[in-house]
mmCIF file of C-alpha atoms in Angstrom:
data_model
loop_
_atom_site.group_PDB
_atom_site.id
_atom_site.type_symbol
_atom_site.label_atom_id
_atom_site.label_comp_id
_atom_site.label_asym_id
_atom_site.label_seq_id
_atom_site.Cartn_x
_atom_site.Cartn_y
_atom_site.Cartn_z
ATOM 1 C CA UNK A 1 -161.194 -16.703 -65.357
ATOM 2 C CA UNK A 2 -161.744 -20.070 -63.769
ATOM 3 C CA UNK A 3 -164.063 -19.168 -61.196
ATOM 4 C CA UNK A 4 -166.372 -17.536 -63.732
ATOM 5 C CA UNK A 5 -165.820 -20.200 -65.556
ATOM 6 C CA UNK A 6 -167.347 -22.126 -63.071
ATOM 7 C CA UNK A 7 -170.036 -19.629 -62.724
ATOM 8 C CA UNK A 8 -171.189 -20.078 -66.147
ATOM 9 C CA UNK A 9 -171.433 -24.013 -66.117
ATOM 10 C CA UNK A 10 -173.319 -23.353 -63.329
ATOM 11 C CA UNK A 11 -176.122 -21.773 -64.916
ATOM 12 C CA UNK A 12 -176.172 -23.683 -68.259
ATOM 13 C CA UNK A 13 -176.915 -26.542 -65.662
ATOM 14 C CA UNK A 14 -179.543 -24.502 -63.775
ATOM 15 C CA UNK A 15 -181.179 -23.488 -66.812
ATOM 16 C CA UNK A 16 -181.158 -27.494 -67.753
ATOM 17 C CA UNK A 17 -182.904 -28.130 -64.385
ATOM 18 C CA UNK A 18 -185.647 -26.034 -64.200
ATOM 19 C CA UNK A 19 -186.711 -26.801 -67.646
ATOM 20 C CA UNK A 20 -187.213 -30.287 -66.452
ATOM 21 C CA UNK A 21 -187.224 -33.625 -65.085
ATOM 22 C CA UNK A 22 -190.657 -33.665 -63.223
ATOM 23 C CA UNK A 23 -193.794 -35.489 -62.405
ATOM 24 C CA UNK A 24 -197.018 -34.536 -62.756
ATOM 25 C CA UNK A 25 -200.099 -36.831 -63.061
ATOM 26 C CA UNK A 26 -202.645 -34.917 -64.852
ATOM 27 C CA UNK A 27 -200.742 -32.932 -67.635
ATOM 28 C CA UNK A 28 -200.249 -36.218 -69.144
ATOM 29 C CA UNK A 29 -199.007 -36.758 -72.764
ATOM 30 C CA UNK A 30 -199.937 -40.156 -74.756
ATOM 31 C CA UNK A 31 -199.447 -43.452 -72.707
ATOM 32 C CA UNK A 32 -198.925 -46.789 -73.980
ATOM 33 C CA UNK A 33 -200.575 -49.293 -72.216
ATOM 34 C CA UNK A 34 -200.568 -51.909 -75.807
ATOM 35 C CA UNK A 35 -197.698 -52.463 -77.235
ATOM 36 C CA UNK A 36 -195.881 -49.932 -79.483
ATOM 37 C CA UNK A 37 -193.414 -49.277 -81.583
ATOM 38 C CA UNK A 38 -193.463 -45.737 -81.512
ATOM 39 C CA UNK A 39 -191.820 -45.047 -78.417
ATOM 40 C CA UNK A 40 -187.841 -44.340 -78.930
ATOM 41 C CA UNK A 41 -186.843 -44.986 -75.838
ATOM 42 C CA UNK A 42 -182.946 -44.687 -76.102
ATOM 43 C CA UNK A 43 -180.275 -45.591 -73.871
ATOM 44 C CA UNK A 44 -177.730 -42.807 -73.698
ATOM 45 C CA UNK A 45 -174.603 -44.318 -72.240
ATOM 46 C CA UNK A 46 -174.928 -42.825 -68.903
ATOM 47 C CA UNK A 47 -174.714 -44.742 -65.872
ATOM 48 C CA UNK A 48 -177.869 -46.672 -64.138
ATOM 49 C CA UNK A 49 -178.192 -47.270 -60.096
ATOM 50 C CA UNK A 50 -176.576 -51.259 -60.614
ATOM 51 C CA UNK A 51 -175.176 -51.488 -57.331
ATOM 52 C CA UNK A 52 -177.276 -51.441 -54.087
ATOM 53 C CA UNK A 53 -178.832 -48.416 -53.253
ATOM 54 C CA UNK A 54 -178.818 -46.731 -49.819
ATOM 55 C CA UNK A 55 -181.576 -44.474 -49.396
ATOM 56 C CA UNK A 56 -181.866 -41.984 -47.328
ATOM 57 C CA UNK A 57 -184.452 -39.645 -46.324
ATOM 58 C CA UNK A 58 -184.751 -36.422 -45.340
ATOM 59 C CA UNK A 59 -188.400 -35.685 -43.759
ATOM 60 C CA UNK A 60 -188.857 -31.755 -44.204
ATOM 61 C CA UNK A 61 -191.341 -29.844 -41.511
ATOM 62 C CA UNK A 62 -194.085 -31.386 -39.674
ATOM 63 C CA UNK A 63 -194.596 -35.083 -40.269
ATOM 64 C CA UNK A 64 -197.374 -37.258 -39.047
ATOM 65 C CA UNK A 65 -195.932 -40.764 -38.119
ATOM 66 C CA UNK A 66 -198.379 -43.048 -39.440
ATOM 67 C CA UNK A 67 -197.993 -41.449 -42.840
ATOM 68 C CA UNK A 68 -194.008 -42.143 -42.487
ATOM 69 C CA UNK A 69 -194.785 -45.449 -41.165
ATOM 70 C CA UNK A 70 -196.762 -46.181 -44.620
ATOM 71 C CA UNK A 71 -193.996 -44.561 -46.364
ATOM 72 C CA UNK A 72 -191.167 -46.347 -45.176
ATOM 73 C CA UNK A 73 -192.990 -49.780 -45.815
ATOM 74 C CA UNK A 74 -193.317 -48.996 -49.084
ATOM 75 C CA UNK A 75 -189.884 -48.411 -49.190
ATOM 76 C CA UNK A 76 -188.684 -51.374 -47.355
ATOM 77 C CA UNK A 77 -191.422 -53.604 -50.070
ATOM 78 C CA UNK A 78 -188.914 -52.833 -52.803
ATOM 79 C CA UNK A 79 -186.332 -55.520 -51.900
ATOM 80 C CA UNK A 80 -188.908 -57.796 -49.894
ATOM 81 C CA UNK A 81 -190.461 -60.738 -51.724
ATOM 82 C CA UNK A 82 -190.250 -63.544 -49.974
ATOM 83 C CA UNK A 83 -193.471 -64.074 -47.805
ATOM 84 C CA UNK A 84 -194.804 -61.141 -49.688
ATOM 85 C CA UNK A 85 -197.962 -62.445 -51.679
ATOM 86 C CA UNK A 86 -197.717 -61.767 -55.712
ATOM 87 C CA UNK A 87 -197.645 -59.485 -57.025
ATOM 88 C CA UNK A 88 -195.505 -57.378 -54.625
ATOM 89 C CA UNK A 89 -193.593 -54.377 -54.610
ATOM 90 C CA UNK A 90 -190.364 -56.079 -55.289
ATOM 91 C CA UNK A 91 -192.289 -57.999 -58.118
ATOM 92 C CA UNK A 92 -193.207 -54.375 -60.034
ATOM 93 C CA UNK A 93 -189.350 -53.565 -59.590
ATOM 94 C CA UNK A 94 -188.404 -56.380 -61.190
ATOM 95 C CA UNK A 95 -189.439 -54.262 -64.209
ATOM 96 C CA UNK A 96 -187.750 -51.480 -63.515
ATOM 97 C CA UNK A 97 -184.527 -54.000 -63.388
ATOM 98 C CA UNK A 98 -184.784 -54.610 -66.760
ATOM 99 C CA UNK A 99 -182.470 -51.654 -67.740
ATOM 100 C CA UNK A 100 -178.817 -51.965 -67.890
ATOM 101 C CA UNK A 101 -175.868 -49.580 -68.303
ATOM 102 C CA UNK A 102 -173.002 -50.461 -71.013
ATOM 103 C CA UNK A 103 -171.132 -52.755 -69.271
ATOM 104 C CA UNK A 104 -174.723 -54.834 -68.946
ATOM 105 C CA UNK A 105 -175.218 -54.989 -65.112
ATOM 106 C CA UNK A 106 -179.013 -54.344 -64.730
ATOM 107 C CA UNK A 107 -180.634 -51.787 -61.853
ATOM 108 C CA UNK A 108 -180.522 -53.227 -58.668
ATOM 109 C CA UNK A 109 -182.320 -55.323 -56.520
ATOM 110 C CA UNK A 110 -181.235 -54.170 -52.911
ATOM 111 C CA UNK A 111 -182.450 -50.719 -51.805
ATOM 112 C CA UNK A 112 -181.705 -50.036 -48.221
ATOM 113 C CA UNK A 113 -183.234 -46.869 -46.129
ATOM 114 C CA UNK A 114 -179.695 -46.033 -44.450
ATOM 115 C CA UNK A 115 -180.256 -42.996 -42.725
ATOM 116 C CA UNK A 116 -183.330 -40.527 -41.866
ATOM 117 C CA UNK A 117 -182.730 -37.254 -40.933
ATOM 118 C CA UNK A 118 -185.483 -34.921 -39.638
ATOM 119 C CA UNK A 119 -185.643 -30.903 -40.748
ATOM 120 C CA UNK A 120 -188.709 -30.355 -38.445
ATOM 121 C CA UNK A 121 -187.731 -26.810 -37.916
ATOM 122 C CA UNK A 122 -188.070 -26.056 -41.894
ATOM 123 C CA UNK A 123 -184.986 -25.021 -42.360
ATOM 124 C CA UNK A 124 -184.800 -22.995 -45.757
ATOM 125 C CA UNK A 125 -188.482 -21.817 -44.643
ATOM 126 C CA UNK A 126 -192.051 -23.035 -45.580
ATOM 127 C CA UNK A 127 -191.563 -21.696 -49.759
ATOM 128 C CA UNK A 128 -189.136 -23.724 -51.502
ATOM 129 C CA UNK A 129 -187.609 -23.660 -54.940
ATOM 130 C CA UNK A 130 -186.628 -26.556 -56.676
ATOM 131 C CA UNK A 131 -182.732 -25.507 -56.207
ATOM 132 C CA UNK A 132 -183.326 -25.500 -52.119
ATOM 133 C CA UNK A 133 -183.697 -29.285 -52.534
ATOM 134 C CA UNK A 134 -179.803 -29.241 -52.999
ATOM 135 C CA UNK A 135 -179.427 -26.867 -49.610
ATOM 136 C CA UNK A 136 -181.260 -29.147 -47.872
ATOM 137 C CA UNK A 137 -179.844 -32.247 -48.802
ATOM 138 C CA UNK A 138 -176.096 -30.139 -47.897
ATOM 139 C CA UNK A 139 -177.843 -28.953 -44.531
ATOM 140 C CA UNK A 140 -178.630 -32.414 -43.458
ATOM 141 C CA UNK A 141 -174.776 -33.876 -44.293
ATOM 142 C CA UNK A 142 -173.415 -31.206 -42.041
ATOM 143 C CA UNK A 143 -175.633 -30.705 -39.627
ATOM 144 C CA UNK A 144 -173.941 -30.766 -35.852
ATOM 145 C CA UNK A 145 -177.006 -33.045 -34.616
ATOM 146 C CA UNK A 146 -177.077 -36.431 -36.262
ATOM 147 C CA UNK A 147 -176.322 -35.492 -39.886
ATOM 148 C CA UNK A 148 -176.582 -37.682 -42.862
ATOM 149 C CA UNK A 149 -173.762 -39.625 -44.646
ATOM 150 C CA UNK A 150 -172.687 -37.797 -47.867
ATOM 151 C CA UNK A 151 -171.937 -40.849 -50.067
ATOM 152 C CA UNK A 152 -171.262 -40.514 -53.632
ATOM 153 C CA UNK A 153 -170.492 -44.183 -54.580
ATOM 154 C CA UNK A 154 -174.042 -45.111 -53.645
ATOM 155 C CA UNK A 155 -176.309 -42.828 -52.038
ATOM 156 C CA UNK A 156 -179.676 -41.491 -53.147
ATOM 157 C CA UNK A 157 -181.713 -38.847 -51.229
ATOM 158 C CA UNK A 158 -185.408 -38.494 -51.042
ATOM 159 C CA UNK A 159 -186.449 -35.242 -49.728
ATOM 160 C CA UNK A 160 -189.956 -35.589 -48.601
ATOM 161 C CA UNK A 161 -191.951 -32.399 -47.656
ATOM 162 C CA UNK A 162 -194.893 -31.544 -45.371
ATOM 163 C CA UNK A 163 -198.261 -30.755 -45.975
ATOM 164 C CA UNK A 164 -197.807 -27.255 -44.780
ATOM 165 C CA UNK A 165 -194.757 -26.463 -47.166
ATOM 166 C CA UNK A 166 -195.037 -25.094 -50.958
ATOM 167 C CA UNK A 167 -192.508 -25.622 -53.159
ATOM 168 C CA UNK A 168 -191.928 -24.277 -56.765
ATOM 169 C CA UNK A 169 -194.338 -25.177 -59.083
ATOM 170 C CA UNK A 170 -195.976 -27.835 -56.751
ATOM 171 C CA UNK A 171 -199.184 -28.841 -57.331
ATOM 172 C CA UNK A 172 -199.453 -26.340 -60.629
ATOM 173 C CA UNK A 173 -196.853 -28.306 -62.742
ATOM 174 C CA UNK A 174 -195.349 -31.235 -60.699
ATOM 175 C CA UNK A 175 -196.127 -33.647 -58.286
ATOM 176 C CA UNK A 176 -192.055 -34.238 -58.240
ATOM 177 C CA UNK A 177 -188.639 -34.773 -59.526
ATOM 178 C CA UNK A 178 -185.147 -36.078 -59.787
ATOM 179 C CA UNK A 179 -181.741 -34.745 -60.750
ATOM 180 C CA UNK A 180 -178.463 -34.717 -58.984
ATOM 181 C CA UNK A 181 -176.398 -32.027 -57.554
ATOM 182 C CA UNK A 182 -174.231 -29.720 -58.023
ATOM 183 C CA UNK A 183 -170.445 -30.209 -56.447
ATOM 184 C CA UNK A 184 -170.302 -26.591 -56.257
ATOM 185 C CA UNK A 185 -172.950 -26.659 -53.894
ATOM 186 C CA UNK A 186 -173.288 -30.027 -52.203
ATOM 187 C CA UNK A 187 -169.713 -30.790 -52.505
ATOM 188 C CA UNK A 188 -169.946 -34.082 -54.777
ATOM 189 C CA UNK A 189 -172.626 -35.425 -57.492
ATOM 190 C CA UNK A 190 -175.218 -37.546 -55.978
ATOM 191 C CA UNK A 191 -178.346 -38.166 -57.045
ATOM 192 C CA UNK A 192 -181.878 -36.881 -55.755
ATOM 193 C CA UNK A 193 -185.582 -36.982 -55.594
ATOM 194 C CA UNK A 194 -188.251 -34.497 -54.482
ATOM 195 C CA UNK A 195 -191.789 -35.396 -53.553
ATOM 196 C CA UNK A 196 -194.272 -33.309 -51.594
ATOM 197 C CA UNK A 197 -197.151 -34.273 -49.919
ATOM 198 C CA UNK A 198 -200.716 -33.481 -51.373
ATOM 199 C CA UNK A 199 -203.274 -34.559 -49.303
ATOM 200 C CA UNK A 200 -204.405 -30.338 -48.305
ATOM 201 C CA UNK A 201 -202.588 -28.873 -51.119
ATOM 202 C CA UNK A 202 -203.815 -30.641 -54.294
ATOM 203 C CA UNK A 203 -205.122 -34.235 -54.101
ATOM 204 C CA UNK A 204 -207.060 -34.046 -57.471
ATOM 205 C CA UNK A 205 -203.589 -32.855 -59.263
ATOM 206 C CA UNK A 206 -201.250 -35.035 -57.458
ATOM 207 C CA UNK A 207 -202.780 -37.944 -55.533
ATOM 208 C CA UNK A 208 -204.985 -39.227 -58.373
ATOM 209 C CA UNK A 209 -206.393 -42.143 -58.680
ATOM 210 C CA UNK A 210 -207.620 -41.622 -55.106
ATOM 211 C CA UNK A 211 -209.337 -38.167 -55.831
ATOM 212 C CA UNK A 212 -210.261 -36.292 -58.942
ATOM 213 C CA UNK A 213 -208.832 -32.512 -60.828
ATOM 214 C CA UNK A 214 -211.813 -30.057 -60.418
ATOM 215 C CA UNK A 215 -210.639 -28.471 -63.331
ATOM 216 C CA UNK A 216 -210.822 -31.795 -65.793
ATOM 217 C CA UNK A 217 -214.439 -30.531 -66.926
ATOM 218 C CA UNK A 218 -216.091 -34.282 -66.983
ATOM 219 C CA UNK A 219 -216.588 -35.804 -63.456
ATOM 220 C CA UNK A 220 -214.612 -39.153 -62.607
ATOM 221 C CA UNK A 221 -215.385 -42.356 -64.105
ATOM 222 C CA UNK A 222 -217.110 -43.674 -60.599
ATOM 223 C CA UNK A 223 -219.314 -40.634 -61.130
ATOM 224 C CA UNK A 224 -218.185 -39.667 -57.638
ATOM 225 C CA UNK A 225 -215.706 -37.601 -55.941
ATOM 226 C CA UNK A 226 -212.820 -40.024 -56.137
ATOM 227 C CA UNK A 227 -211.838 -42.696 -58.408
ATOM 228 C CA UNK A 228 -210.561 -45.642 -55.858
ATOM 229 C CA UNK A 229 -210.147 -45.187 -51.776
ATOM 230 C CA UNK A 230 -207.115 -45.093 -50.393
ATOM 231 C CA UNK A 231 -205.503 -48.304 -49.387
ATOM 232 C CA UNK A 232 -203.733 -47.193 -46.834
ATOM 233 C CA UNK A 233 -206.075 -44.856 -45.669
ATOM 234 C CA UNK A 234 -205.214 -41.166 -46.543
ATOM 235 C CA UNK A 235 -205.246 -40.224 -50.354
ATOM 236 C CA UNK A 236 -202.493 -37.856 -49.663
ATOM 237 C CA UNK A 237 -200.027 -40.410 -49.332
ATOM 238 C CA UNK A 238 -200.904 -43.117 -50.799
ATOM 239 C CA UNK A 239 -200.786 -40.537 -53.894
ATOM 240 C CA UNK A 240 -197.404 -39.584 -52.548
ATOM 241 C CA UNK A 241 -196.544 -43.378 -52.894
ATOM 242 C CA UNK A 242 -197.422 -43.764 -56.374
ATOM 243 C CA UNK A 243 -195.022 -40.428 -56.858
ATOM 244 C CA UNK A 244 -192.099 -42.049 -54.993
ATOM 245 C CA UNK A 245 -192.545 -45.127 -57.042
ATOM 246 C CA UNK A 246 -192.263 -43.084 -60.189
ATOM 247 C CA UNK A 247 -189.601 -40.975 -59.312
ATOM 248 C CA UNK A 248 -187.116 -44.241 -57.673
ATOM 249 C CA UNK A 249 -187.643 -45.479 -61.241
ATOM 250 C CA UNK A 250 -186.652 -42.626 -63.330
ATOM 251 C CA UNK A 251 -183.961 -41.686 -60.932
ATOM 252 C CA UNK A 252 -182.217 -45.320 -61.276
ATOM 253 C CA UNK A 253 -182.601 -45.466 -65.280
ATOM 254 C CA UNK A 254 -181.625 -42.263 -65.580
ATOM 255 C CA UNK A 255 -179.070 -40.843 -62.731
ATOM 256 C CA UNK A 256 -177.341 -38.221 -64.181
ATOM 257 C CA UNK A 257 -179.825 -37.537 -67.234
ATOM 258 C CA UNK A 258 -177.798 -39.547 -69.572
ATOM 259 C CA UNK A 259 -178.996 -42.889 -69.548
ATOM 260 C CA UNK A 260 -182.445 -43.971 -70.082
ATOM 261 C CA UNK A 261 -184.517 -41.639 -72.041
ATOM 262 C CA UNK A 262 -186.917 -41.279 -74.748
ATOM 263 C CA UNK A 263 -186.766 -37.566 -77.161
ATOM 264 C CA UNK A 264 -183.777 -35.981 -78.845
ATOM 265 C CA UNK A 265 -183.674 -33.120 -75.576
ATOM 266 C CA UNK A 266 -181.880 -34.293 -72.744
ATOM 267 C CA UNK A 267 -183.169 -31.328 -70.448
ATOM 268 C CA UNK A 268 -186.661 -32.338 -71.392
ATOM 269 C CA UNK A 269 -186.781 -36.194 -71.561
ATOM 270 C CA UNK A 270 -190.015 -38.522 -71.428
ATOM 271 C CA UNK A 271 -188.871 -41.500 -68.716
ATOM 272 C CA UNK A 272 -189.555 -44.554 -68.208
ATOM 273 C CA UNK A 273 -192.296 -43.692 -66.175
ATOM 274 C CA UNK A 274 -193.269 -40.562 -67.732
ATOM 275 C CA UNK A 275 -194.372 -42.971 -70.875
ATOM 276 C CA UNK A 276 -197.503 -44.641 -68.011
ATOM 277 C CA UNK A 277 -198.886 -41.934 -66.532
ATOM 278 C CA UNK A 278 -202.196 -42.908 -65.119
ATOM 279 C CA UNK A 279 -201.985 -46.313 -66.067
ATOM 280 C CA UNK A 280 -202.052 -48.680 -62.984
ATOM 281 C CA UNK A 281 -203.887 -51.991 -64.816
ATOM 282 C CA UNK A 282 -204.886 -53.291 -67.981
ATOM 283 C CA UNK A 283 -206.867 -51.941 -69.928
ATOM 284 C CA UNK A 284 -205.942 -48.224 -68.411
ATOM 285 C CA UNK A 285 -206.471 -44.601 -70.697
ATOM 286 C CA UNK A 286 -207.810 -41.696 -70.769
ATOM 287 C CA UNK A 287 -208.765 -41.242 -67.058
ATOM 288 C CA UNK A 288 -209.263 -45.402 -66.404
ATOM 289 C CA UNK A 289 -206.771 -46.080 -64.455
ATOM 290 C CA UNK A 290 -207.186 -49.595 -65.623
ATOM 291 C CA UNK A 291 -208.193 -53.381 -63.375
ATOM 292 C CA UNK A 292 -207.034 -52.886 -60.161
ATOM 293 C CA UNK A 293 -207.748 -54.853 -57.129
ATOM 294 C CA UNK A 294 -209.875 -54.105 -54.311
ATOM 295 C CA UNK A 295 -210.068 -54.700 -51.149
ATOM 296 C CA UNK A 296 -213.455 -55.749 -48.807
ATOM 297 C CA UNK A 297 -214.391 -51.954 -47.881
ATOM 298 C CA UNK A 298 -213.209 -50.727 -51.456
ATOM 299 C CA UNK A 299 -210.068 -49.740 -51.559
ATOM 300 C CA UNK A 300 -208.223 -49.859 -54.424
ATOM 301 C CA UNK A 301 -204.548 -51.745 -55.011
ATOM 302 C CA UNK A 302 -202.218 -53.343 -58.052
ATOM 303 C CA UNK A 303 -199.047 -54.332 -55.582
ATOM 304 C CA UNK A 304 -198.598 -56.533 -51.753
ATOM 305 C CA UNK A 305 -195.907 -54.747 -49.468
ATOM 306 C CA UNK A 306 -194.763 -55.751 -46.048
ATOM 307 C CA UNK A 307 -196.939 -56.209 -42.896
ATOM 308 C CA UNK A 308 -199.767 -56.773 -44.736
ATOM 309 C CA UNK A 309 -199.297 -53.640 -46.546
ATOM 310 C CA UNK A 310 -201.251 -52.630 -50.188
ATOM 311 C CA UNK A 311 -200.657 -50.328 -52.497
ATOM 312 C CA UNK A 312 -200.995 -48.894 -55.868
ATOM 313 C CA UNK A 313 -198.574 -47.728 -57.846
ATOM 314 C CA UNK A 314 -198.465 -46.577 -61.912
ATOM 315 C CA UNK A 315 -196.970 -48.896 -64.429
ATOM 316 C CA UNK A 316 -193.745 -48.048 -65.849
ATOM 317 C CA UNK A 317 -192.605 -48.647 -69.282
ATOM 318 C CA UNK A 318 -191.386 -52.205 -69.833
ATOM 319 C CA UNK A 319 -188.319 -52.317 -72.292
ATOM 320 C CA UNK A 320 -188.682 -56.573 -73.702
ATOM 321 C CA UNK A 321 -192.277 -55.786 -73.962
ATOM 322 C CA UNK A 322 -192.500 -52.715 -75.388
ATOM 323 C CA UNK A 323 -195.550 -51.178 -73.181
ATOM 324 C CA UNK A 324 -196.367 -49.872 -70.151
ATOM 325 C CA UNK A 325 -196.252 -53.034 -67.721
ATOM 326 C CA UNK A 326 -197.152 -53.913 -63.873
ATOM 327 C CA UNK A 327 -197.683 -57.317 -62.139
ATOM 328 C CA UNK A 328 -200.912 -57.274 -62.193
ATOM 329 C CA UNK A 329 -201.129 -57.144 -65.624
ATOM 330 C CA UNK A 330 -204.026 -59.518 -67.150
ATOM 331 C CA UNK A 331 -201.331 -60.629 -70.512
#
């Protein structure tokens, strides 16, 4: 009786994940770049990320190491502002930080890449559902070479995939997701993030602003085939980056999909970043993706990283001001 027990709870909580918790940049609701009072965003007395995160990665098939070397600055941008120029990474974090748990601490500041581990040999294949995420976050804990720490006091995975790997609903539906896992098949609750790289598979669905959906039926704004170039000089992921962003920020407010959410459905919520989709500056809506920066050959940016690094990332939903909210803001 027990173990069907456990069988059961099992699939009310599958049926909860694949109902949910993804990104996707062009099946976009209402966003909010003025100020509203519309939005009930509710905290739900779940837990937030408040003590220092350490991140680690798990790169999934065939990875080309400049576009991990852009990745992991990114990364390493969220907790670097000094001698970073405003506004920086850290700086459109410090939004993010805004959101406590009941006891009042606020996100945190320090997010640490801890560990990388590399599934070049595609180990649960080249299709992927959204449940193999879990597998492969339990194949790279106990695997013989070099596996990852399984740490469930603070420890959040990113699984990143290739550009050669399809995973459920990729690229029709979502761009990526979060959620946490299942004891009964990782062994403990930590939480997770999925993001997959676009740059072959679907650019104009997933790495937007840098490239446009063929099937939006009106051409860009620009009037050409994409909206900004890519900063860091491949829209696939510099797209991915703006993905990342999004999903670090849901997955800290909202953890175990209790915390920080906005509708009366917990296995459908609207996030903090779900509420600024495609807004990256002011003045952003319907396909403007707002006042960015650019560079001198073009390229578009709203955030400084390290090394020199640019980037652009989407606005997330700012709880004092009550509207979708980056540094680079003009108000």
């Amino acid at each position: 009786m027990q173990k069907f027990t456990c069988y059961v709870v099992l699939l009310l909580l599958l049926l909860c994940f694949f109902q949910a918790f993804s990104w996707s940049q062009f099946n976009q609701g209402e966003n909010y770049e003025g100020s509203s009072d519309l939005i009930n965003l509710e905290y739900h007395m779940g837990p937030v990320l408040a003590s220092a995160i350490n991140l680690y990665i798990i790169w999934y098939g065939q990875w080309n190491p400049t576009h991990q070397a852009t990745i992991r600055d990114f990364l390493d941008s969220l907790s670097s502002s000094s001698s970073v120029p405003y506004p920086s990474v850290a700086d459109w974090w410090d939004t993010v930080r805004l959101y406590t748990d009941q006891t009042g601490s606020n996100i945190t500041a320090t997010i640490s890449i801890s560990g990388e581990f590399y599934d070049s040999g595609y180990s649960h294949g080249v299709y992927l559902s959204r449940l193999s995420m879990q597998s492969i976050i339990k194949a790279a804990v106990t695997s013989h070479s070099r596996p990852l720490p399984l740490n469930p006091h603070n420890g959040l995975y990113l699984v990143l995939t290739s550009q050669d790997v399809q995973v459920e609903d990729f690229c029709r539906a979502v761009c990526g997701f979060h959620y946490f896992t299942f004891p009964i098949l990782v062994g403990v609750t930590v939480p997770y993030a999925w993001v997959g790289y676009s740059g072959t598979q679907c650019p104009g669905m997933c790495a937007y602003p840098f490239a446009w959906p063929k099937y939006s039926g009106k051409p860009p704004p620009t009037g050409g085939n994409d909206i900004t170039h890519a900063p860091n000089g491949d829209a696939g992921v510099d797209g991915m980056i703006s993905v990342i962003a999004h999903e670090l920020a849901e997955v800290s407010s909202n953890p175990l999909i209790n915390a920080w959410y906005a509708g009366e459905d917990p296995t459908a919520p609207t996030e903090i970043a779900d509420l600024c989709l495609g807004l990256y500056g002011s003045g952003g809506g319907g396909g403007y993706m707002g006042k960015v920066y650019k560079d001198a050959w073009g390229n578009g940016y709203n955030v400084h990283g390290v090394k020199g690094r640019r980037f652009l990332v989407q606005w997330v939903w700012n709880p004092v001001k009550r509207r979708c909210f980056g540094p680079n803001a003009l108000d």
